[in-house]
């Protein structure tokens, strides 16, 4: 029983997830049948029909611009001028398209680097993407028409690389335009300055070395493209945030760093005290805020960019060793290291496992697979498992080859073999408690994931920028679902096709033959990676994005396909098809690297502080730091500080403040998952927390919702193990001072119960699922009689029943399931055709609300409401005021249609008082 998006919206997330799996496997089966039965022949390398790099560049630019225009009716000036320039070059000499286009893009970032130098010297004017694009086109055109050779372009790239590292000066933006045109300077931490300056010096030194080494022989992009150039460009593209202007999302940002401060700074033990929610990612991310930002929250955005800078350093190092210069530059320009830190290790892990020299040494590759799976599993288990399982066929093939070649038999006789494997196992053995804790926590959370995180695609409003010129809403909806579902699934299908093509897979005398296992298994890893990720990534398809939480995995698929293109595929039409698909995929994805050069004030000399933000410095909350915060958030912070100023910091708390941000700012030790309301929803999550706080004697605050957190709420107020204190507004462990009944009596005054609560669609969602929920309830077997009174139905019980013995009410109404409304964006589609209606969300009795009334032991009347839905309602009476601690002899039902109470309540065919299983 979980009350969040799935229930509140009356959604079916399980079917949404199953849709992805159903069509993924169906497509893979059809692909397999085609290659093994209908096209069962040895796949030969295609030597004819060569498709040159010049054509691929024109294809990439043209397709990106077309997709942006067709799907989003938007355009990017850099892509447009690049295509224009490439077409002009191709008309004269197609051999210069690669180097010429590369020069133009490199010039774009050289100009950005020069702009950041200008700002460093005190310049205050901003520039636009259009100005950068036109300037780059002008310089490139002059090079082409005056010099017109590949050598000139390559040498131009060598020179441009001298100033590209200065794009990293973006990390040092310190000016803020505040109210009344006042400029405030907030210094960048010294460690960040040192890091940025060191990298710039190193990257410029590398660029100088490239010039010295390659000036005379400059004829290949692979030879001249610098490591520092790639890092600088990707880092500049991905740089995000608003500097020291603190975000309004204080929950998720604090969630990203809270683990480090709880475990390292405050000494909380993992899983026995503090539970790192969903993995150790917040420990890694939090380290960067502490080390580079002195632990001050105003440096969150800056240190987040530094964190991803290190990820970028690793990605570029690994990718540059695997692909040619042309492919590396393509990846550099388009690849996006997104802000979602849970996916940060996917691409580095994948690139480690695709290293050619590592693949050749099967012993080293197996150790790498073992360690990356373990580390990534701790960092974020779902995606760690996805990478591990994605390379499972490859790993099995490596083990098979290792054994068959006889190399394993030789290696196990050497001391070094056992020493190195022991060294790999030591960190794993040391981390076993963390791994066990992670597994237990994930198991506890897994049962509520679909219900708590579930956000269904059906019924959502379409993005305004999605096919904005199409006026037919049914057509737009069909396209919206097509892009949301099929184009993610299509990645799986393409991976399956590549498995057969690159692996040269066919049947020979009814035996499966894989002639190129390395290429085949690397190709199928994309499918497996996505299929494991689907267990989480397709559950929450929130508004505002087509791919939502699939984005990070799609970018990983892009990188793997890039490696496959370069390593295993010839320059033929199949390469062009796959390349075109890859560009199509990331164009629909959006957020391509070079399209972001003007975001996050990168082409401005300062940040502009929004209205309603206040400037804070030397605040009593030291961890806040110097910066800007919205006035309402600042007021809430000040009020929270006053409430916890006398808190005993040596004790541990749960739910004492509302979210991670306050735990962080006030240096409060937190037990379990710190926050109650967003996290402790399901039975498993509640049991996990109860087991922990019972052992630790944790002080529990009141930041919870009795409906959302009913399992935990019920245990807290009825178990007798905790007693509420009116003076401190918190629950304290009962060490035998009070009997269970005395503790309950004291807990009555906590006033956490829900008054006049509207369950919206939750009651109907649960009621419709009663068959599957039956095992977790015990029927109180209460006999009753019904009587219709004035505009109401009274249900009288044969004898009084204690609220604690029956905390759920099941009602079933007759003849109400025919009132169906099809709705899209608050407009009825009832007049549309049958097929159009299928595109919308179906509601039952949309304007009908059921009210349940009862009296407590003092005679005070209470009520709770829910949408009628299909007429089967399961209502958490125990969460409402005046029920759980009181006895009841009757309830009264009213039904409201629109704004008026109905004269007659629909016939009630079933009334059950139920007892929900309790946390033990």
PDB file of C-alpha atoms in Angstrom, residues 330-592:
ATOM      1  CA  UNK A 330      32.371  13.841 -33.098  1.00  0.00           C
ATOM      2  CA  UNK A 331      31.959  12.415 -29.591  1.00  0.00           C
ATOM      3  CA  UNK A 332      33.579  15.508 -28.119  1.00  0.00           C
ATOM      4  CA  UNK A 333      31.168  17.829 -29.891  1.00  0.00           C
ATOM      5  CA  UNK A 334      27.906  15.964 -29.320  1.00  0.00           C
ATOM      6  CA  UNK A 335      28.329  13.841 -26.186  1.00  0.00           C
ATOM      7  CA  UNK A 336      26.645  15.232 -23.098  1.00  0.00           C
ATOM      8  CA  UNK A 337      27.704  14.425 -19.540  1.00  0.00           C
ATOM      9  CA  UNK A 338      24.347  15.066 -17.905  1.00  0.00           C
ATOM     10  CA  UNK A 339      23.789  16.374 -14.364  1.00  0.00           C
ATOM     11  CA  UNK A 340      22.087  13.176 -13.154  1.00  0.00           C
ATOM     12  CA  UNK A 341      24.933  11.807 -11.038  1.00  0.00           C
ATOM     13  CA  UNK A 342      23.525   8.269 -10.791  1.00  0.00           C
ATOM     14  CA  UNK A 343      24.623   7.626 -14.381  1.00  0.00           C
ATOM     15  CA  UNK A 344      28.088   9.172 -13.962  1.00  0.00           C
ATOM     16  CA  UNK A 345      29.966   5.850 -13.962  1.00  0.00           C
ATOM     17  CA  UNK A 346      28.097   4.095 -16.780  1.00  0.00           C
ATOM     18  CA  UNK A 347      30.194   5.438 -19.663  1.00  0.00           C
ATOM     19  CA  UNK A 348      33.581   5.120 -17.869  1.00  0.00           C
ATOM     20  CA  UNK A 349      32.726   1.519 -16.901  1.00  0.00           C
ATOM     21  CA  UNK A 350      31.687   0.689 -20.449  1.00  0.00           C
ATOM     22  CA  UNK A 351      34.832   2.246 -21.925  1.00  0.00           C
ATOM     23  CA  UNK A 352      37.084   0.324 -19.556  1.00  0.00           C
ATOM     24  CA  UNK A 353      35.493  -2.931 -20.689  1.00  0.00           C
ATOM     25  CA  UNK A 354      35.832  -2.062 -24.381  1.00  0.00           C
ATOM     26  CA  UNK A 355      39.557  -1.211 -24.246  1.00  0.00           C
ATOM     27  CA  UNK A 356      41.219  -3.305 -27.010  1.00  0.00           C
ATOM     28  CA  UNK A 357      44.402  -3.999 -25.042  1.00  0.00           C
ATOM     29  CA  UNK A 358      42.338  -5.117 -22.065  1.00  0.00           C
ATOM     30  CA  UNK A 359      40.159  -7.393 -24.201  1.00  0.00           C
ATOM     31  CA  UNK A 360      43.259  -9.128 -25.541  1.00  0.00           C
ATOM     32  CA  UNK A 361      44.474  -9.890 -22.013  1.00  0.00           C
ATOM     33  CA  UNK A 362      41.528 -11.952 -20.790  1.00  0.00           C
ATOM     34  CA  UNK A 363      42.840 -12.216 -17.238  1.00  0.00           C
ATOM     35  CA  UNK A 364      43.043  -8.418 -16.877  1.00  0.00           C
ATOM     36  CA  UNK A 365      39.670  -7.935 -18.562  1.00  0.00           C
ATOM     37  CA  UNK A 366      37.968 -10.324 -16.135  1.00  0.00           C
ATOM     38  CA  UNK A 367      39.499  -8.464 -13.195  1.00  0.00           C
ATOM     39  CA  UNK A 368      38.306  -5.171 -14.681  1.00  0.00           C
ATOM     40  CA  UNK A 369      34.796  -6.589 -15.150  1.00  0.00           C
ATOM     41  CA  UNK A 370      34.795  -7.873 -11.587  1.00  0.00           C
ATOM     42  CA  UNK A 371      35.928  -4.568 -10.070  1.00  0.00           C
ATOM     43  CA  UNK A 372      33.844  -2.225 -12.215  1.00  0.00           C
ATOM     44  CA  UNK A 373      30.731  -4.294 -11.462  1.00  0.00           C
ATOM     45  CA  UNK A 374      31.459  -4.155  -7.750  1.00  0.00           C
ATOM     46  CA  UNK A 375      32.328  -0.436  -7.595  1.00  0.00           C
ATOM     47  CA  UNK A 376      29.456   0.564  -9.846  1.00  0.00           C
ATOM     48  CA  UNK A 377      27.107  -1.677  -7.888  1.00  0.00           C
ATOM     49  CA  UNK A 378      27.937   0.223  -4.719  1.00  0.00           C
ATOM     50  CA  UNK A 379      27.744   3.598  -6.472  1.00  0.00           C
ATOM     51  CA  UNK A 380      24.255   3.016  -7.910  1.00  0.00           C
ATOM     52  CA  UNK A 381      23.128  -0.633  -7.894  1.00  0.00           C
ATOM     53  CA  UNK A 382      20.605  -0.551 -10.773  1.00  0.00           C
ATOM     54  CA  UNK A 383      23.016   0.839 -13.333  1.00  0.00           C
ATOM     55  CA  UNK A 384      25.900  -1.153 -11.852  1.00  0.00           C
ATOM     56  CA  UNK A 385      23.900  -4.327 -12.442  1.00  0.00           C
ATOM     57  CA  UNK A 386      23.013  -3.083 -15.942  1.00  0.00           C
ATOM     58  CA  UNK A 387      26.671  -2.681 -16.953  1.00  0.00           C
ATOM     59  CA  UNK A 388      27.653  -5.991 -15.323  1.00  0.00           C
ATOM     60  CA  UNK A 389      24.828  -7.921 -17.003  1.00  0.00           C
ATOM     61  CA  UNK A 390      25.308  -6.043 -20.267  1.00  0.00           C
ATOM     62  CA  UNK A 391      28.778  -7.521 -20.606  1.00  0.00           C
ATOM     63  CA  UNK A 392      27.808 -10.952 -19.262  1.00  0.00           C
ATOM     64  CA  UNK A 393      27.882 -12.690 -22.695  1.00  0.00           C
ATOM     65  CA  UNK A 394      31.192 -10.961 -23.409  1.00  0.00           C
ATOM     66  CA  UNK A 395      32.488 -12.124 -20.014  1.00  0.00           C
ATOM     67  CA  UNK A 396      31.400 -15.723 -20.619  1.00  0.00           C
ATOM     68  CA  UNK A 397      33.138 -15.645 -23.990  1.00  0.00           C
ATOM     69  CA  UNK A 398      36.290 -14.261 -22.354  1.00  0.00           C
ATOM     70  CA  UNK A 399      36.267 -17.045 -19.755  1.00  0.00           C
ATOM     71  CA  UNK A 400      35.668 -19.661 -22.459  1.00  0.00           C
ATOM     72  CA  UNK A 401      38.536 -18.314 -24.552  1.00  0.00           C
ATOM     73  CA  UNK A 402      40.789 -18.074 -21.510  1.00  0.00           C
ATOM     74  CA  UNK A 403      40.195 -21.729 -20.672  1.00  0.00           C
ATOM     75  CA  UNK A 404      40.252 -23.064 -24.236  1.00  0.00           C
ATOM     76  CA  UNK A 405      43.517 -21.312 -25.124  1.00  0.00           C
ATOM     77  CA  UNK A 406      45.283 -22.995 -22.221  1.00  0.00           C
ATOM     78  CA  UNK A 407      46.367 -19.614 -20.910  1.00  0.00           C
ATOM     79  CA  UNK A 408      44.396 -20.021 -17.698  1.00  0.00           C
ATOM     80  CA  UNK A 409      46.110 -23.327 -17.016  1.00  0.00           C
ATOM     81  CA  UNK A 410      49.476 -21.591 -17.392  1.00  0.00           C
ATOM     82  CA  UNK A 411      48.558 -18.506 -15.376  1.00  0.00           C
ATOM     83  CA  UNK A 412      47.242 -20.326 -12.317  1.00  0.00           C
ATOM     84  CA  UNK A 413      50.700 -21.819 -11.873  1.00  0.00           C
ATOM     85  CA  UNK A 414      52.213 -18.373 -11.395  1.00  0.00           C
ATOM     86  CA  UNK A 415      52.360 -16.489  -8.098  1.00  0.00           C
ATOM     87  CA  UNK A 416      51.490 -13.189  -9.752  1.00  0.00           C
ATOM     88  CA  UNK A 417      48.118 -14.564 -10.893  1.00  0.00           C
ATOM     89  CA  UNK A 418      47.024 -15.236  -7.319  1.00  0.00           C
ATOM     90  CA  UNK A 419      48.551 -12.027  -5.952  1.00  0.00           C
ATOM     91  CA  UNK A 420      46.700  -9.834  -8.448  1.00  0.00           C
ATOM     92  CA  UNK A 421      43.400 -11.628  -7.941  1.00  0.00           C
ATOM     93  CA  UNK A 422      43.890 -11.377  -4.187  1.00  0.00           C
ATOM     94  CA  UNK A 423      44.464  -7.635  -4.573  1.00  0.00           C
ATOM     95  CA  UNK A 424      41.209  -7.405  -6.516  1.00  0.00           C
ATOM     96  CA  UNK A 425      39.341  -9.382  -3.894  1.00  0.00           C
ATOM     97  CA  UNK A 426      40.652  -7.483  -0.865  1.00  0.00           C
ATOM     98  CA  UNK A 427      38.637  -4.283  -1.488  1.00  0.00           C
ATOM     99  CA  UNK A 428      35.613  -6.416  -2.311  1.00  0.00           C
ATOM    100  CA  UNK A 429      35.946  -8.395   0.914  1.00  0.00           C
ATOM    101  CA  UNK A 430      36.438  -5.204   2.903  1.00  0.00           C
ATOM    102  CA  UNK A 431      33.349  -3.793   1.290  1.00  0.00           C
ATOM    103  CA  UNK A 432      31.145  -6.854   1.816  1.00  0.00           C
ATOM    104  CA  UNK A 433      29.219  -5.203   4.702  1.00  0.00           C
ATOM    105  CA  UNK A 434      28.464  -2.263   2.411  1.00  0.00           C
ATOM    106  CA  UNK A 435      27.453  -4.603  -0.397  1.00  0.00           C
ATOM    107  CA  UNK A 436      25.168  -6.610   1.884  1.00  0.00           C
ATOM    108  CA  UNK A 437      23.692  -3.396   3.268  1.00  0.00           C
ATOM    109  CA  UNK A 438      23.117  -2.077  -0.243  1.00  0.00           C
ATOM    110  CA  UNK A 439      21.417  -5.299  -1.327  1.00  0.00           C
ATOM    111  CA  UNK A 440      19.144  -5.311   1.743  1.00  0.00           C
ATOM    112  CA  UNK A 441      18.258  -1.669   1.275  1.00  0.00           C
ATOM    113  CA  UNK A 442      17.524  -2.099  -2.420  1.00  0.00           C
ATOM    114  CA  UNK A 443      15.322  -5.083  -1.594  1.00  0.00           C
ATOM    115  CA  UNK A 444      13.433  -3.006   0.971  1.00  0.00           C
ATOM    116  CA  UNK A 445      12.970  -0.167  -1.515  1.00  0.00           C
ATOM    117  CA  UNK A 446      12.262  -2.310  -4.575  1.00  0.00           C
ATOM    118  CA  UNK A 447       8.722  -3.242  -3.524  1.00  0.00           C
ATOM    119  CA  UNK A 448       7.663   0.409  -3.440  1.00  0.00           C
ATOM    120  CA  UNK A 449       9.602   1.670  -6.479  1.00  0.00           C
ATOM    121  CA  UNK A 450       6.856   1.207  -9.067  1.00  0.00           C
ATOM    122  CA  UNK A 451       4.208   2.671  -6.780  1.00  0.00           C
ATOM    123  CA  UNK A 452       6.214   5.552  -5.311  1.00  0.00           C
ATOM    124  CA  UNK A 453       8.316   6.578  -8.318  1.00  0.00           C
ATOM    125  CA  UNK A 454       5.799   5.587 -10.962  1.00  0.00           C
ATOM    126  CA  UNK A 455       4.834   8.378 -13.319  1.00  0.00           C
ATOM    127  CA  UNK A 456       2.780   7.223 -16.270  1.00  0.00           C
ATOM    128  CA  UNK A 457       3.189   8.662 -19.752  1.00  0.00           C
ATOM    129  CA  UNK A 458      -0.513   8.318 -20.600  1.00  0.00           C
ATOM    130  CA  UNK A 459      -2.580  11.347 -19.699  1.00  0.00           C
ATOM    131  CA  UNK A 460       0.371  13.737 -19.564  1.00  0.00           C
ATOM    132  CA  UNK A 461       0.388  17.065 -21.372  1.00  0.00           C
ATOM    133  CA  UNK A 462       2.703  17.100 -24.377  1.00  0.00           C
ATOM    134  CA  UNK A 463       5.795  19.267 -24.385  1.00  0.00           C
ATOM    135  CA  UNK A 464       5.019  22.640 -25.967  1.00  0.00           C
ATOM    136  CA  UNK A 465       8.100  22.338 -28.185  1.00  0.00           C
ATOM    137  CA  UNK A 466       7.137  18.877 -29.469  1.00  0.00           C
ATOM    138  CA  UNK A 467       5.843  19.152 -33.068  1.00  0.00           C
ATOM    139  CA  UNK A 468       4.448  22.605 -32.201  1.00  0.00           C
ATOM    140  CA  UNK A 469       3.105  23.188 -35.712  1.00  0.00           C
ATOM    141  CA  UNK A 470       0.800  20.142 -35.654  1.00  0.00           C
ATOM    142  CA  UNK A 471      -2.642  21.329 -34.658  1.00  0.00           C
ATOM    143  CA  UNK A 472      -4.282  17.901 -34.471  1.00  0.00           C
ATOM    144  CA  UNK A 473      -4.017  16.809 -30.851  1.00  0.00           C
ATOM    145  CA  UNK A 474      -4.650  13.095 -31.601  1.00  0.00           C
ATOM    146  CA  UNK A 475      -1.792  13.087 -34.110  1.00  0.00           C
ATOM    147  CA  UNK A 476       0.519  14.823 -31.619  1.00  0.00           C
ATOM    148  CA  UNK A 477      -0.464  12.371 -28.895  1.00  0.00           C
ATOM    149  CA  UNK A 478       0.233   9.395 -31.159  1.00  0.00           C
ATOM    150  CA  UNK A 479       3.652  10.829 -32.021  1.00  0.00           C
ATOM    151  CA  UNK A 480       4.315  11.584 -28.346  1.00  0.00           C
ATOM    152  CA  UNK A 481       3.692   7.960 -27.369  1.00  0.00           C
ATOM    153  CA  UNK A 482       5.645   6.722 -30.373  1.00  0.00           C
ATOM    154  CA  UNK A 483       8.709   8.757 -29.432  1.00  0.00           C
ATOM    155  CA  UNK A 484       8.335   7.956 -25.725  1.00  0.00           C
ATOM    156  CA  UNK A 485       8.131   4.205 -26.156  1.00  0.00           C
ATOM    157  CA  UNK A 486       9.229   2.976 -29.560  1.00  0.00           C
ATOM    158  CA  UNK A 487      12.357   5.061 -30.005  1.00  0.00           C
ATOM    159  CA  UNK A 488      13.799   3.796 -26.728  1.00  0.00           C
ATOM    160  CA  UNK A 489      12.888   0.222 -27.652  1.00  0.00           C
ATOM    161  CA  UNK A 490      14.400   0.775 -31.103  1.00  0.00           C
ATOM    162  CA  UNK A 491      17.843   1.008 -29.500  1.00  0.00           C
ATOM    163  CA  UNK A 492      17.375  -2.558 -28.258  1.00  0.00           C
ATOM    164  CA  UNK A 493      16.349  -3.749 -31.709  1.00  0.00           C
ATOM    165  CA  UNK A 494      19.299  -2.051 -33.399  1.00  0.00           C
ATOM    166  CA  UNK A 495      21.630  -3.685 -30.879  1.00  0.00           C
ATOM    167  CA  UNK A 496      20.158  -7.094 -31.756  1.00  0.00           C
ATOM    168  CA  UNK A 497      20.665  -6.408 -35.479  1.00  0.00           C
ATOM    169  CA  UNK A 498      24.288  -5.424 -34.828  1.00  0.00           C
ATOM    170  CA  UNK A 499      24.795  -8.657 -32.911  1.00  0.00           C
ATOM    171  CA  UNK A 500      23.950 -10.684 -36.014  1.00  0.00           C
ATOM    172  CA  UNK A 501      25.693  -8.351 -38.459  1.00  0.00           C
ATOM    173  CA  UNK A 502      28.936  -7.731 -36.597  1.00  0.00           C
ATOM    174  CA  UNK A 503      29.096 -11.125 -34.934  1.00  0.00           C
ATOM    175  CA  UNK A 504      28.422 -12.811 -38.285  1.00  0.00           C
ATOM    176  CA  UNK A 505      25.879 -15.018 -36.562  1.00  0.00           C
ATOM    177  CA  UNK A 506      24.125 -17.747 -38.560  1.00  0.00           C
ATOM    178  CA  UNK A 507      22.941 -21.325 -38.368  1.00  0.00           C
ATOM    179  CA  UNK A 508      25.148 -24.021 -39.852  1.00  0.00           C
ATOM    180  CA  UNK A 509      23.679 -27.527 -39.827  1.00  0.00           C
ATOM    181  CA  UNK A 510      21.273 -26.273 -37.191  1.00  0.00           C
ATOM    182  CA  UNK A 511      24.114 -25.177 -34.961  1.00  0.00           C
ATOM    183  CA  UNK A 512      24.551 -21.547 -34.010  1.00  0.00           C
ATOM    184  CA  UNK A 513      27.789 -20.076 -35.270  1.00  0.00           C
ATOM    185  CA  UNK A 514      29.231 -16.774 -34.089  1.00  0.00           C
ATOM    186  CA  UNK A 515      32.253 -16.057 -36.260  1.00  0.00           C
ATOM    187  CA  UNK A 516      33.189 -12.777 -34.579  1.00  0.00           C
ATOM    188  CA  UNK A 517      32.204 -13.190 -30.915  1.00  0.00           C
ATOM    189  CA  UNK A 518      33.974 -10.040 -29.735  1.00  0.00           C
ATOM    190  CA  UNK A 519      32.052  -7.775 -32.102  1.00  0.00           C
ATOM    191  CA  UNK A 520      28.794  -9.663 -31.602  1.00  0.00           C
ATOM    192  CA  UNK A 521      28.835  -9.681 -27.829  1.00  0.00           C
ATOM    193  CA  UNK A 522      29.897  -6.048 -27.621  1.00  0.00           C
ATOM    194  CA  UNK A 523      26.980  -5.181 -29.909  1.00  0.00           C
ATOM    195  CA  UNK A 524      24.422  -7.088 -27.829  1.00  0.00           C
ATOM    196  CA  UNK A 525      25.699  -5.436 -24.633  1.00  0.00           C
ATOM    197  CA  UNK A 526      23.660  -2.341 -25.568  1.00  0.00           C
ATOM    198  CA  UNK A 527      20.432  -4.357 -25.474  1.00  0.00           C
ATOM    199  CA  UNK A 528      21.227  -5.973 -22.164  1.00  0.00           C
ATOM    200  CA  UNK A 529      22.325  -2.664 -20.667  1.00  0.00           C
ATOM    201  CA  UNK A 530      18.985  -1.083 -21.558  1.00  0.00           C
ATOM    202  CA  UNK A 531      16.861  -4.073 -20.555  1.00  0.00           C
ATOM    203  CA  UNK A 532      18.286  -4.109 -17.028  1.00  0.00           C
ATOM    204  CA  UNK A 533      17.999  -0.324 -16.795  1.00  0.00           C
ATOM    205  CA  UNK A 534      14.330  -0.530 -17.822  1.00  0.00           C
ATOM    206  CA  UNK A 535      13.562  -2.036 -14.401  1.00  0.00           C
ATOM    207  CA  UNK A 536      13.914   1.516 -13.107  1.00  0.00           C
ATOM    208  CA  UNK A 537      14.426   3.995 -15.925  1.00  0.00           C
ATOM    209  CA  UNK A 538      11.016   3.581 -17.602  1.00  0.00           C
ATOM    210  CA  UNK A 539       9.002   3.737 -14.402  1.00  0.00           C
ATOM    211  CA  UNK A 540       9.127   7.502 -14.018  1.00  0.00           C
ATOM    212  CA  UNK A 541       8.334   9.117 -17.367  1.00  0.00           C
ATOM    213  CA  UNK A 542       7.847  12.599 -15.939  1.00  0.00           C
ATOM    214  CA  UNK A 543       6.684  15.611 -17.881  1.00  0.00           C
ATOM    215  CA  UNK A 544       9.305  17.774 -19.557  1.00  0.00           C
ATOM    216  CA  UNK A 545      11.321  15.095 -21.347  1.00  0.00           C
ATOM    217  CA  UNK A 546      10.679  12.373 -23.897  1.00  0.00           C
ATOM    218  CA  UNK A 547      13.297   9.938 -22.614  1.00  0.00           C
ATOM    219  CA  UNK A 548      13.362  11.140 -18.976  1.00  0.00           C
ATOM    220  CA  UNK A 549      15.581   8.785 -16.895  1.00  0.00           C
ATOM    221  CA  UNK A 550      16.599   6.776 -19.954  1.00  0.00           C
ATOM    222  CA  UNK A 551      18.792   9.700 -21.080  1.00  0.00           C
ATOM    223  CA  UNK A 552      21.974   8.574 -19.335  1.00  0.00           C
ATOM    224  CA  UNK A 553      21.658   5.032 -20.675  1.00  0.00           C
ATOM    225  CA  UNK A 554      20.943   6.285 -24.199  1.00  0.00           C
ATOM    226  CA  UNK A 555      24.156   8.337 -24.108  1.00  0.00           C
ATOM    227  CA  UNK A 556      26.031   5.214 -22.990  1.00  0.00           C
ATOM    228  CA  UNK A 557      24.516   3.347 -25.944  1.00  0.00           C
ATOM    229  CA  UNK A 558      25.718   6.164 -28.211  1.00  0.00           C
ATOM    230  CA  UNK A 559      29.305   5.746 -26.987  1.00  0.00           C
ATOM    231  CA  UNK A 560      29.258   1.953 -27.428  1.00  0.00           C
ATOM    232  CA  UNK A 561      27.841   2.294 -30.938  1.00  0.00           C
ATOM    233  CA  UNK A 562      30.533   4.821 -31.771  1.00  0.00           C
ATOM    234  CA  UNK A 563      33.188   2.314 -30.710  1.00  0.00           C
ATOM    235  CA  UNK A 564      31.441  -0.394 -32.749  1.00  0.00           C
ATOM    236  CA  UNK A 565      31.303   1.860 -35.821  1.00  0.00           C
ATOM    237  CA  UNK A 566      34.990   2.640 -35.640  1.00  0.00           C
ATOM    238  CA  UNK A 567      36.274  -0.796 -34.692  1.00  0.00           C
ATOM    239  CA  UNK A 568      34.096  -3.358 -36.410  1.00  0.00           C
ATOM    240  CA  UNK A 569      32.266  -1.792 -39.339  1.00  0.00           C
ATOM    241  CA  UNK A 570      33.535  -0.999 -42.810  1.00  0.00           C
ATOM    242  CA  UNK A 571      32.910   2.259 -44.661  1.00  0.00           C
ATOM    243  CA  UNK A 572      29.830   0.983 -46.497  1.00  0.00           C
ATOM    244  CA  UNK A 573      26.120   1.658 -46.617  1.00  0.00           C
ATOM    245  CA  UNK A 574      25.547  -0.316 -43.400  1.00  0.00           C
ATOM    246  CA  UNK A 575      27.883   2.059 -41.608  1.00  0.00           C
ATOM    247  CA  UNK A 576      25.955   5.002 -43.037  1.00  0.00           C
ATOM    248  CA  UNK A 577      22.634   3.499 -41.880  1.00  0.00           C
ATOM    249  CA  UNK A 578      23.877   2.890 -38.341  1.00  0.00           C
ATOM    250  CA  UNK A 579      25.570   6.276 -38.218  1.00  0.00           C
ATOM    251  CA  UNK A 580      22.391   7.954 -39.420  1.00  0.00           C
ATOM    252  CA  UNK A 581      20.398   6.138 -36.773  1.00  0.00           C
ATOM    253  CA  UNK A 582      22.855   7.159 -34.033  1.00  0.00           C
ATOM    254  CA  UNK A 583      22.583  10.833 -35.057  1.00  0.00           C
ATOM    255  CA  UNK A 584      18.814  10.508 -35.247  1.00  0.00           C
ATOM    256  CA  UNK A 585      18.757   8.974 -31.763  1.00  0.00           C
ATOM    257  CA  UNK A 586      20.755  11.740 -30.076  1.00  0.00           C
ATOM    258  CA  UNK A 587      18.994  14.480 -32.047  1.00  0.00           C
ATOM    259  CA  UNK A 588      15.641  13.353 -30.697  1.00  0.00           C
ATOM    260  CA  UNK A 589      17.259  13.009 -27.284  1.00  0.00           C
ATOM    261  CA  UNK A 590      18.199  16.694 -27.365  1.00  0.00           C
ATOM    262  CA  UNK A 591      20.876  18.415 -25.346  1.00  0.00           C
ATOM    263  CA  UNK A 592      23.614  17.673 -27.885  1.00  0.00           C
TER     264      UNK A 592
END
